[in-house]
Short mmCIF file of C-alpha atoms in Angstrom, two decimals:
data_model
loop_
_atom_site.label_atom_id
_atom_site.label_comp_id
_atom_site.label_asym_id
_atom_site.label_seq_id
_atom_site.Cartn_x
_atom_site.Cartn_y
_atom_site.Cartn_z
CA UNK A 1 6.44 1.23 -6.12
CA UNK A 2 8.78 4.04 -6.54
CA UNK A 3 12.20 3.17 -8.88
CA UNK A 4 15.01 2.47 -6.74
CA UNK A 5 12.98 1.71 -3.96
CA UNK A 6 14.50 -1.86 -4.32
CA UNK A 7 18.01 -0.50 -4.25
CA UNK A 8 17.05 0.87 -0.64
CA UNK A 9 18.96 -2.78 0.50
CA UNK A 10 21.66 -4.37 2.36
CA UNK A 11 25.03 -1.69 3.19
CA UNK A 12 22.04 1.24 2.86
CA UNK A 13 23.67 3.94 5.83
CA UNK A 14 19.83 5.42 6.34
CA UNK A 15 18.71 1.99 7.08
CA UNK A 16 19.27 -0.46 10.14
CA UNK A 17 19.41 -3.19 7.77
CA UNK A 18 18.10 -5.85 10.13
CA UNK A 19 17.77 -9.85 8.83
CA UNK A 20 14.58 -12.30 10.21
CA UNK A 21 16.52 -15.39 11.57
CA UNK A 22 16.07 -18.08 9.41
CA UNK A 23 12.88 -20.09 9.97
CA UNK A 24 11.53 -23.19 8.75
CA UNK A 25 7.61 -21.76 8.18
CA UNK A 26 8.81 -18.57 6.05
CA UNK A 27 9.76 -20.57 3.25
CA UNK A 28 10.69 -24.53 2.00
CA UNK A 29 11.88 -24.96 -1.63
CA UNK A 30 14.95 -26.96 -2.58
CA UNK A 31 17.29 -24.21 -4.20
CA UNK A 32 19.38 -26.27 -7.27
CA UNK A 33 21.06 -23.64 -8.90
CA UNK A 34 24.79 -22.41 -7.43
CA UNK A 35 25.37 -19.92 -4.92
CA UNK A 36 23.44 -16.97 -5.78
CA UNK A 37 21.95 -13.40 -4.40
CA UNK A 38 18.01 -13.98 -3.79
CA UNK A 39 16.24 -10.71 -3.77
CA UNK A 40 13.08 -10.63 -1.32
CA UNK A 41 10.10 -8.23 -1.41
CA UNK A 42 11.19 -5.83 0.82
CA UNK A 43 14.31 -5.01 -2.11
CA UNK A 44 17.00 -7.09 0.43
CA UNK A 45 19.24 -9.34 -0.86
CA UNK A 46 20.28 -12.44 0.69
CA UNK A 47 22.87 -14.94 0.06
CA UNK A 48 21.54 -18.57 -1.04
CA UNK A 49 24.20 -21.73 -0.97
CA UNK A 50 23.83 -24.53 -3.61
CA UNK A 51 21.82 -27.24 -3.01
CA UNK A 52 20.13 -26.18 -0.01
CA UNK A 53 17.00 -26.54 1.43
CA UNK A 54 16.68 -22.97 2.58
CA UNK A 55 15.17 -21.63 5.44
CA UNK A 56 14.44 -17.77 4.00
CA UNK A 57 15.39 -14.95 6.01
CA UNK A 58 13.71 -11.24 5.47
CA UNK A 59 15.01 -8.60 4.93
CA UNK A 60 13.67 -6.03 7.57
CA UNK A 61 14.71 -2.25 6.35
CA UNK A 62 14.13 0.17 9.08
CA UNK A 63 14.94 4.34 8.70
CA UNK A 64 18.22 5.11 10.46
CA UNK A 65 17.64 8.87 9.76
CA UNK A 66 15.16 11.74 10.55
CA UNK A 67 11.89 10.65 10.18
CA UNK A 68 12.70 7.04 10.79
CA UNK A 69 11.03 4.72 8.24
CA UNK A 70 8.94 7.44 6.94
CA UNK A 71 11.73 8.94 5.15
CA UNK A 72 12.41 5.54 3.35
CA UNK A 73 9.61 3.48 2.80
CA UNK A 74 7.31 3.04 -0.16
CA UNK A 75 5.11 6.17 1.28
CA UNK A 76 1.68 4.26 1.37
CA UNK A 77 -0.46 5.54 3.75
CA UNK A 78 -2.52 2.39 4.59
CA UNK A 79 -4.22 2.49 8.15
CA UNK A 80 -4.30 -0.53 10.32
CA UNK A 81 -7.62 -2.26 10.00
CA UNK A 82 -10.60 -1.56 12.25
CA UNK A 83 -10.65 -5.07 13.97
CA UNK A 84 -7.08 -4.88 15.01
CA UNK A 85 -7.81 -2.07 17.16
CA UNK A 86 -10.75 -3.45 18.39
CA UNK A 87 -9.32 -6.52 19.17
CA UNK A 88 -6.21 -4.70 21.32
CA UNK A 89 -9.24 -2.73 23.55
CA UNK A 90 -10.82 -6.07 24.04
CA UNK A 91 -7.79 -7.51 25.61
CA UNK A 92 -7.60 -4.60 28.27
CA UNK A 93 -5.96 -1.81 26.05
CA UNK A 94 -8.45 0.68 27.17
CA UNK A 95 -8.32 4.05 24.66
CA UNK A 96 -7.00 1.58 21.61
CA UNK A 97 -10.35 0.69 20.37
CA UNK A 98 -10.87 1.81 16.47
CA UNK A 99 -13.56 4.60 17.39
CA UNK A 100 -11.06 5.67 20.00
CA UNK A 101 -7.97 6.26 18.32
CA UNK A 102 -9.82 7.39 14.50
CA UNK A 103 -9.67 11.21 15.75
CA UNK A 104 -5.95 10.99 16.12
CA UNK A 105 -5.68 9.62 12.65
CA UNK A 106 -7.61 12.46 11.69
CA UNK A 107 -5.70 14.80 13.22
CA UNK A 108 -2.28 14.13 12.35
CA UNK A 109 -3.80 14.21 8.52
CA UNK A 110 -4.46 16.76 5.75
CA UNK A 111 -5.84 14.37 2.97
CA UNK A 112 -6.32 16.05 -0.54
CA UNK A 113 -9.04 13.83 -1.56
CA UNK A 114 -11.47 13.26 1.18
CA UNK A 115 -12.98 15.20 4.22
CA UNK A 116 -15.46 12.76 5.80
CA UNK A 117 -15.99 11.36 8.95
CA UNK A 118 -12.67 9.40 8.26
CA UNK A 119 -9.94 12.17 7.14
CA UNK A 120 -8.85 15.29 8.34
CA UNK A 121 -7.69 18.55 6.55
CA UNK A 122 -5.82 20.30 9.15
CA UNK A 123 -2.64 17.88 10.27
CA UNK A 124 0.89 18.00 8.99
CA UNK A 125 1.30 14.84 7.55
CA UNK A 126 -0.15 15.32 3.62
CA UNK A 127 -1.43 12.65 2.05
CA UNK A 128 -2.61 12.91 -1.82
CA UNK A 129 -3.81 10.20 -4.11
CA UNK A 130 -1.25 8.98 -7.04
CA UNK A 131 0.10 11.85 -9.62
CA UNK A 132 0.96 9.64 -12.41
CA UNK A 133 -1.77 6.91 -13.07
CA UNK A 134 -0.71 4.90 -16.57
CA UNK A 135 -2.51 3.00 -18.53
CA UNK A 136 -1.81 -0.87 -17.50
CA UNK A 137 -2.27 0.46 -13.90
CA UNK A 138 -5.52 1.39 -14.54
CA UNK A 139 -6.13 -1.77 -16.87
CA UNK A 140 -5.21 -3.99 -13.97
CA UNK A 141 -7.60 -1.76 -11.03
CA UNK A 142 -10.03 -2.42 -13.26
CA UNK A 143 -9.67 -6.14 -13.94
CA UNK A 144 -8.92 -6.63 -10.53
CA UNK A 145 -12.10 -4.59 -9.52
CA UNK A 146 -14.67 -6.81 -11.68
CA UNK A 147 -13.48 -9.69 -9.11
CA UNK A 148 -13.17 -8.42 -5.98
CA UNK A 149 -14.93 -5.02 -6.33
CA UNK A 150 -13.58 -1.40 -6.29
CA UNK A 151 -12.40 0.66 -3.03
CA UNK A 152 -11.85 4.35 -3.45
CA UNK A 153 -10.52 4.37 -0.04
CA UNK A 154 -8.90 1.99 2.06
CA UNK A 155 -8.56 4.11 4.90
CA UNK A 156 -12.09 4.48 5.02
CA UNK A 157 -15.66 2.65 6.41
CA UNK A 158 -14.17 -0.24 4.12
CA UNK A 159 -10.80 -1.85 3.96
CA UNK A 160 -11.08 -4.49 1.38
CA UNK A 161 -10.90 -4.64 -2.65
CA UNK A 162 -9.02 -2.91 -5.21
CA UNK A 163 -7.95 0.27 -5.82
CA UNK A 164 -5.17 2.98 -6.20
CA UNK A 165 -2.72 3.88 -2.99
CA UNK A 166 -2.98 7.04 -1.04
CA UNK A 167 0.90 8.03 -0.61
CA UNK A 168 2.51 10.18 2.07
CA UNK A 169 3.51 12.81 -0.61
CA UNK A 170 2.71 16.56 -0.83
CA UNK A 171 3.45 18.21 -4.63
CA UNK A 172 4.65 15.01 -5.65
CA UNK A 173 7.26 14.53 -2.92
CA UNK A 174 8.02 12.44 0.32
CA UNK A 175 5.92 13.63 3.38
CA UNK A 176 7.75 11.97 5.84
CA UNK A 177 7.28 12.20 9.42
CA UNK A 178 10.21 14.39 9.80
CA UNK A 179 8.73 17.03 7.13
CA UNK A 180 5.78 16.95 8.77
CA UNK A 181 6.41 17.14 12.15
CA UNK A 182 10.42 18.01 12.63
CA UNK A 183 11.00 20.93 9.81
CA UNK A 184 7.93 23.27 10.60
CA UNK A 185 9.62 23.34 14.56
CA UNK A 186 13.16 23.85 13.38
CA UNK A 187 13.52 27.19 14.48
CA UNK A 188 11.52 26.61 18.17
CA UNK A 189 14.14 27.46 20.94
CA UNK A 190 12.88 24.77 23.51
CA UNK A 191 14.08 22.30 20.36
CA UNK A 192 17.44 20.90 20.66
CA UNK A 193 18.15 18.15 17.55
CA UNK A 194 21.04 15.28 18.05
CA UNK A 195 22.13 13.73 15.19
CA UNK A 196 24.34 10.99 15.15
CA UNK A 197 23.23 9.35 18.52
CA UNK A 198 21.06 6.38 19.58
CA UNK A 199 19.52 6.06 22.95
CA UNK A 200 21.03 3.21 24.68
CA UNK A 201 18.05 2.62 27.60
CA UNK A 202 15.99 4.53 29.67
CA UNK A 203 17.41 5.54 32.82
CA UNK A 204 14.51 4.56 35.72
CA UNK A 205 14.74 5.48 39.40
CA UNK A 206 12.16 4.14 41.66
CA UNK A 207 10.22 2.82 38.43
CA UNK A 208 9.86 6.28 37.13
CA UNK A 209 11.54 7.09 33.85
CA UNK A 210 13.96 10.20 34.59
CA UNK A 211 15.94 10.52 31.42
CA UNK A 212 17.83 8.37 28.75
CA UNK A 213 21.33 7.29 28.12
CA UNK A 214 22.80 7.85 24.67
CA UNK A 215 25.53 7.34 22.40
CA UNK A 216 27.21 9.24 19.96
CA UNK A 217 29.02 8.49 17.41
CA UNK A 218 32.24 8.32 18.87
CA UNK A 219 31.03 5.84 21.22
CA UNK A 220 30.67 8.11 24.30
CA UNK A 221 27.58 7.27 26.72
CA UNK A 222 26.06 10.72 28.46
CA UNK A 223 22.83 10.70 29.97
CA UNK A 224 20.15 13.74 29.22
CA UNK A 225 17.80 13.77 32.27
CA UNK A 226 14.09 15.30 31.91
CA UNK A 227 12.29 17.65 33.60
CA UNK A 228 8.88 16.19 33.05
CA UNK A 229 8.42 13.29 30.95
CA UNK A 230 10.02 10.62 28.83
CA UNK A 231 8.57 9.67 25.12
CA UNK A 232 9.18 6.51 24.01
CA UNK A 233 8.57 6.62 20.40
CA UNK A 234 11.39 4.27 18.22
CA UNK A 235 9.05 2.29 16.42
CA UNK A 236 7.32 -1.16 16.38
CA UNK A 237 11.46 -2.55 16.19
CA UNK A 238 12.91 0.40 18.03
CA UNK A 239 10.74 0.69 21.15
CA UNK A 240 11.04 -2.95 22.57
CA UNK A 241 15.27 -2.65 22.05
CA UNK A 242 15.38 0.10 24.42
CA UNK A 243 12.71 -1.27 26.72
CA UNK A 244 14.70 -4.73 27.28
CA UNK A 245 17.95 -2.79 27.58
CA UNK A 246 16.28 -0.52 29.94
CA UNK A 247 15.98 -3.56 32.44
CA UNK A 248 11.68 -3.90 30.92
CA UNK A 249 10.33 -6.89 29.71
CA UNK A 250 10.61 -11.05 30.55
CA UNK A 251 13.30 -11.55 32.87
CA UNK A 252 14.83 -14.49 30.97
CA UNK A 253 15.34 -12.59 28.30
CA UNK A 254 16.74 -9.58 30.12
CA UNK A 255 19.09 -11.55 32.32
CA UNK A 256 20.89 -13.22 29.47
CA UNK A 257 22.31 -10.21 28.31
CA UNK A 258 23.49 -9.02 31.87
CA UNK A 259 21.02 -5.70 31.86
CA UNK A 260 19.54 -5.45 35.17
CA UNK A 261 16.07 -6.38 35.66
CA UNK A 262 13.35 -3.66 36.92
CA UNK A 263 10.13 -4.44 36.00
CA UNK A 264 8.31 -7.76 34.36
CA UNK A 265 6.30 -7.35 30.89
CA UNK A 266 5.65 -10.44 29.71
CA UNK A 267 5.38 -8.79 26.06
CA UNK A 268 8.27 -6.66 25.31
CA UNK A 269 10.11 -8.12 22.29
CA UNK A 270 7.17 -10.29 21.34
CA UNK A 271 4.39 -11.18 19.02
CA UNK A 272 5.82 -8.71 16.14
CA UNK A 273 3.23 -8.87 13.58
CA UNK A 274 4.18 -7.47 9.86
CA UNK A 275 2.22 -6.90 7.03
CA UNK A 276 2.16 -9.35 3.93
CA UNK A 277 3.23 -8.85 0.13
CA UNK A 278 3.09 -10.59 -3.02
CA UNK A 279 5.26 -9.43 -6.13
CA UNK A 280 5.35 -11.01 -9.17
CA UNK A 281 7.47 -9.84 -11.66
CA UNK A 282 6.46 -9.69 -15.70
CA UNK A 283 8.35 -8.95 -18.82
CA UNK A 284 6.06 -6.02 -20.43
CA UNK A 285 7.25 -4.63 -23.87
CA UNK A 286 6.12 -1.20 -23.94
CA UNK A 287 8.33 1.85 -22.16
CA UNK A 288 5.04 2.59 -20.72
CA UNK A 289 5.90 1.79 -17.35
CA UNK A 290 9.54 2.24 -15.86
CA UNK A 291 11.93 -0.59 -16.33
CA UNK A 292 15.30 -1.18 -16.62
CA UNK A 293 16.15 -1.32 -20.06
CA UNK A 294 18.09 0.07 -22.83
CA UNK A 295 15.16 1.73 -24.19
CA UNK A 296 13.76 2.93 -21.14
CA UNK A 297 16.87 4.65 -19.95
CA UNK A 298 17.21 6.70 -23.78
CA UNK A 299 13.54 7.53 -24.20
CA UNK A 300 11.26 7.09 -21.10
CA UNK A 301 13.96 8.04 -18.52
CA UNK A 302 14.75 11.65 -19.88
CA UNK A 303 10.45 12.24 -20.45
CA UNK A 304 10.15 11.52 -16.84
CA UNK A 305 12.70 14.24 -15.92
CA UNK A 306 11.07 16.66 -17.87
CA UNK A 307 7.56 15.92 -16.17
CA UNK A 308 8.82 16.50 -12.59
CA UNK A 309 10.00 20.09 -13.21
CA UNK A 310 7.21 21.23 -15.34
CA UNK A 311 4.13 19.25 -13.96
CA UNK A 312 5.53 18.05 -10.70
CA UNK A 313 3.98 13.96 -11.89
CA UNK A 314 7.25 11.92 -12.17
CA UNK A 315 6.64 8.00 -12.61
CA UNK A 316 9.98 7.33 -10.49
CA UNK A 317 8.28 8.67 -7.37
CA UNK A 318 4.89 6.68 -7.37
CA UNK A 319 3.52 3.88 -6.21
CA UNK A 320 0.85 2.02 -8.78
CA UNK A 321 -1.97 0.39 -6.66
#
C-alpha cells in the first residue's frame, strides 16, 4: 500500500468522501473504551461513542478529480473474476460474458510483463509489476505461497493464490485513467474540458437522452445538449446518482425525492457489490519497510528520496502484494 494512502480520508477535497449507513451485519463488538476515532480499511475515520454496541459504517472514498478514482486509489490493477462476467451474460447481459469483454481488457492495456492471450501491449493504460520488492514482502509471498500456492498473475487463466500486485503505474508513477486517456487528447480541438462541474441528470425527451444538465461551482444549472450521443460513464457510485435523478430507476425511490419519473429499472441504485479486505497491523523493528517512526523518518525516509530521482523505485509509491 502506498504511504499516505491512509491519509487519503475524511475532509480529502479530491474525494467524495461518502459513509455506508450503519448496519447491523458489517460489524457487532461492544466498544468499552471512551469516545474515540476508529480507522477502517479503506484509511476513513469514523467517530465511535463509549459504550456502544456499534453498528460500523465504511468509509467509501471515491475520486472527485480527473481521472475519478484512478487518480486516488491504491493503483492495483486486479480484473474482476471470470465467473462474475459469466454470471451477468447468463442473466440476459448479452456481450458481458468473460470471453466477450477480455479483448477490451486487452485493449485498453500495455502490460510490461506479459503478452499472452490475456494482456495487451498497445493501450494507454500502463500497467508494470512492483519496483521496490523488500525482503519481508518476499518472505511473506513465499510463506503464503507454500499454503495456498503461487500466482504470477492474477489477471490471468487463474485468479487465486499468492503473489505480488500488478499496479497502474508507468516509471514508477500513477497511471491513472486521466493520464492515460485525458492528457494524450489535451490538445484535440473537438475536446472541450469542464472543471469544477457535476452533471446533475440527464436531460431525456421522448426516452432518448439529448444532453445533460450541470452545475458549476457557483451553483448555476446550464444544460449542454449533444449532437449524437450521451456517455454515461461516473462510476459503479456515480452512474446510478445521475440515473435516479434523471427520472431512471424504481419509481418509489424516484418519487420520494420529487424527480419526475420516466422510465422503470428495477436495478438502478441496487445490489452494489464491493470488494473485501483484511489488514492487520504488526509492530516490525527493522526500518526495512516504511513506518512511522522516529527512525524511519531520519534514516529510511531521506534513502527513499534519493531512490526515486536516481532509480525511479521509491517504497512510498508501492503496493507490497
Amino acid at each position: 500500500m502506498p504511504i499516505g494512502f491512509a491519509f487519503f480520508g475524511k475532509n480529502n477535497p479530491v474525494s467524495w468522501n461518502y459513509e455506508t449507513v450503519p448496519q447491523k451485519e458489517f460489524e457487532k463488538e461492544l466498544v468499552a473504551q471512551p469516545v474515540q476515532e476508529v480507522v477502517d480499511s479503506a484509511g476513513g475515520t469514523h467517530k465511535v461513542e463509549a459504550e456502544s454496541l456499534e453498528h460500523r459504517k465504511g468509509f467509501q472514498p471515491r475520486g472527485k478529480t480527473l481521472g475519478g478514482s484512478s487518480s486516488i486509489n491504491a493503483m492495483l490493477y486486479v480484473r474482476g473474476h471470470k465467473w462474475d462476467y459469466d454470471h451477468w451474460s447468463q442473466l440476459g447481459n448479452e456481450g458481458w460474458s468473460y470471453e466477450e469483454i477480455l479483448p477490451y481488457f486487452k485493449k485498453a492495456e500495455h502490460n510490461e510483463m506479459f503478452d499472452n492471450n490475456y494482456h495487451g501491449q498497445d493501450g494507454p493504460l500502463n500497467v508494470s509489476k512492483i519496483r521496490h520488492e523488500n525482503q519481508p514482502v518476499k518472505d511473506f509471498v513465499k510463506s503464503g505461497s507454500e499454503i495456498f500456492g503461487f500466482n504470477e498473475d492474477f489477471n490471468g487463466e487463474e485468479q487465486e493464490g499468492i503473489g505480488f500486485y500488478q499496479c497502474t503505474q508507468k516509471d514508477g508513477k500513477r497511471c491513472s485513467a486521466a493520464k492515460a486517456y485525458l492528457v494524450p487528447c489535451l490538445e484535440r480541438d473537438n475536446l472541450t474540458i469542464l472543471t469544477d462541474t457535476n452533471v446533475n441528470k440527464i436531460v431525456i425527451e421522448n426516452k432518448k437522452a439529448v444532453g445533460v444538465e450541470c452545475i458549476d461551482k457557483d451553483g448555476n444549472y446550464y444544460i449542454l445538449k449533444a449532437n449524437k450521443e450521451v456517455i454515461l460513464s461516473s462510476g459503479a457510485f456515480g452512474s446510478p446518482q445521475i440515473m435516479l435523478r434523471s427520472g431512471v430507476g424504481p419509481r418509489d425511490e424516484i418519487n420520494k425525492h420529487g424527480i419526475e419519473h420516466l422510465h422503470e429499472l428495477p436495478g438502478v441504485g441496487k445490489n452494489l457489490q464491493d470488494h473485501i479486505d483484511y489488514l492487520t497491523v504488526h509492530k516490525y523493528d527493522s526500518i526495512e519497510l516504511i513506518g512511522m517512526s522516529l527512525r524511519s523518518i531520519l534514516f529510511k525516509f531521506p534513502i527513499e528520496i534519493f531512490k526515486i530521482y536516481f532509480r525511479k523505485s521509491w517504497s512510498f509509491y508501492f503496493n507490497c502484494c
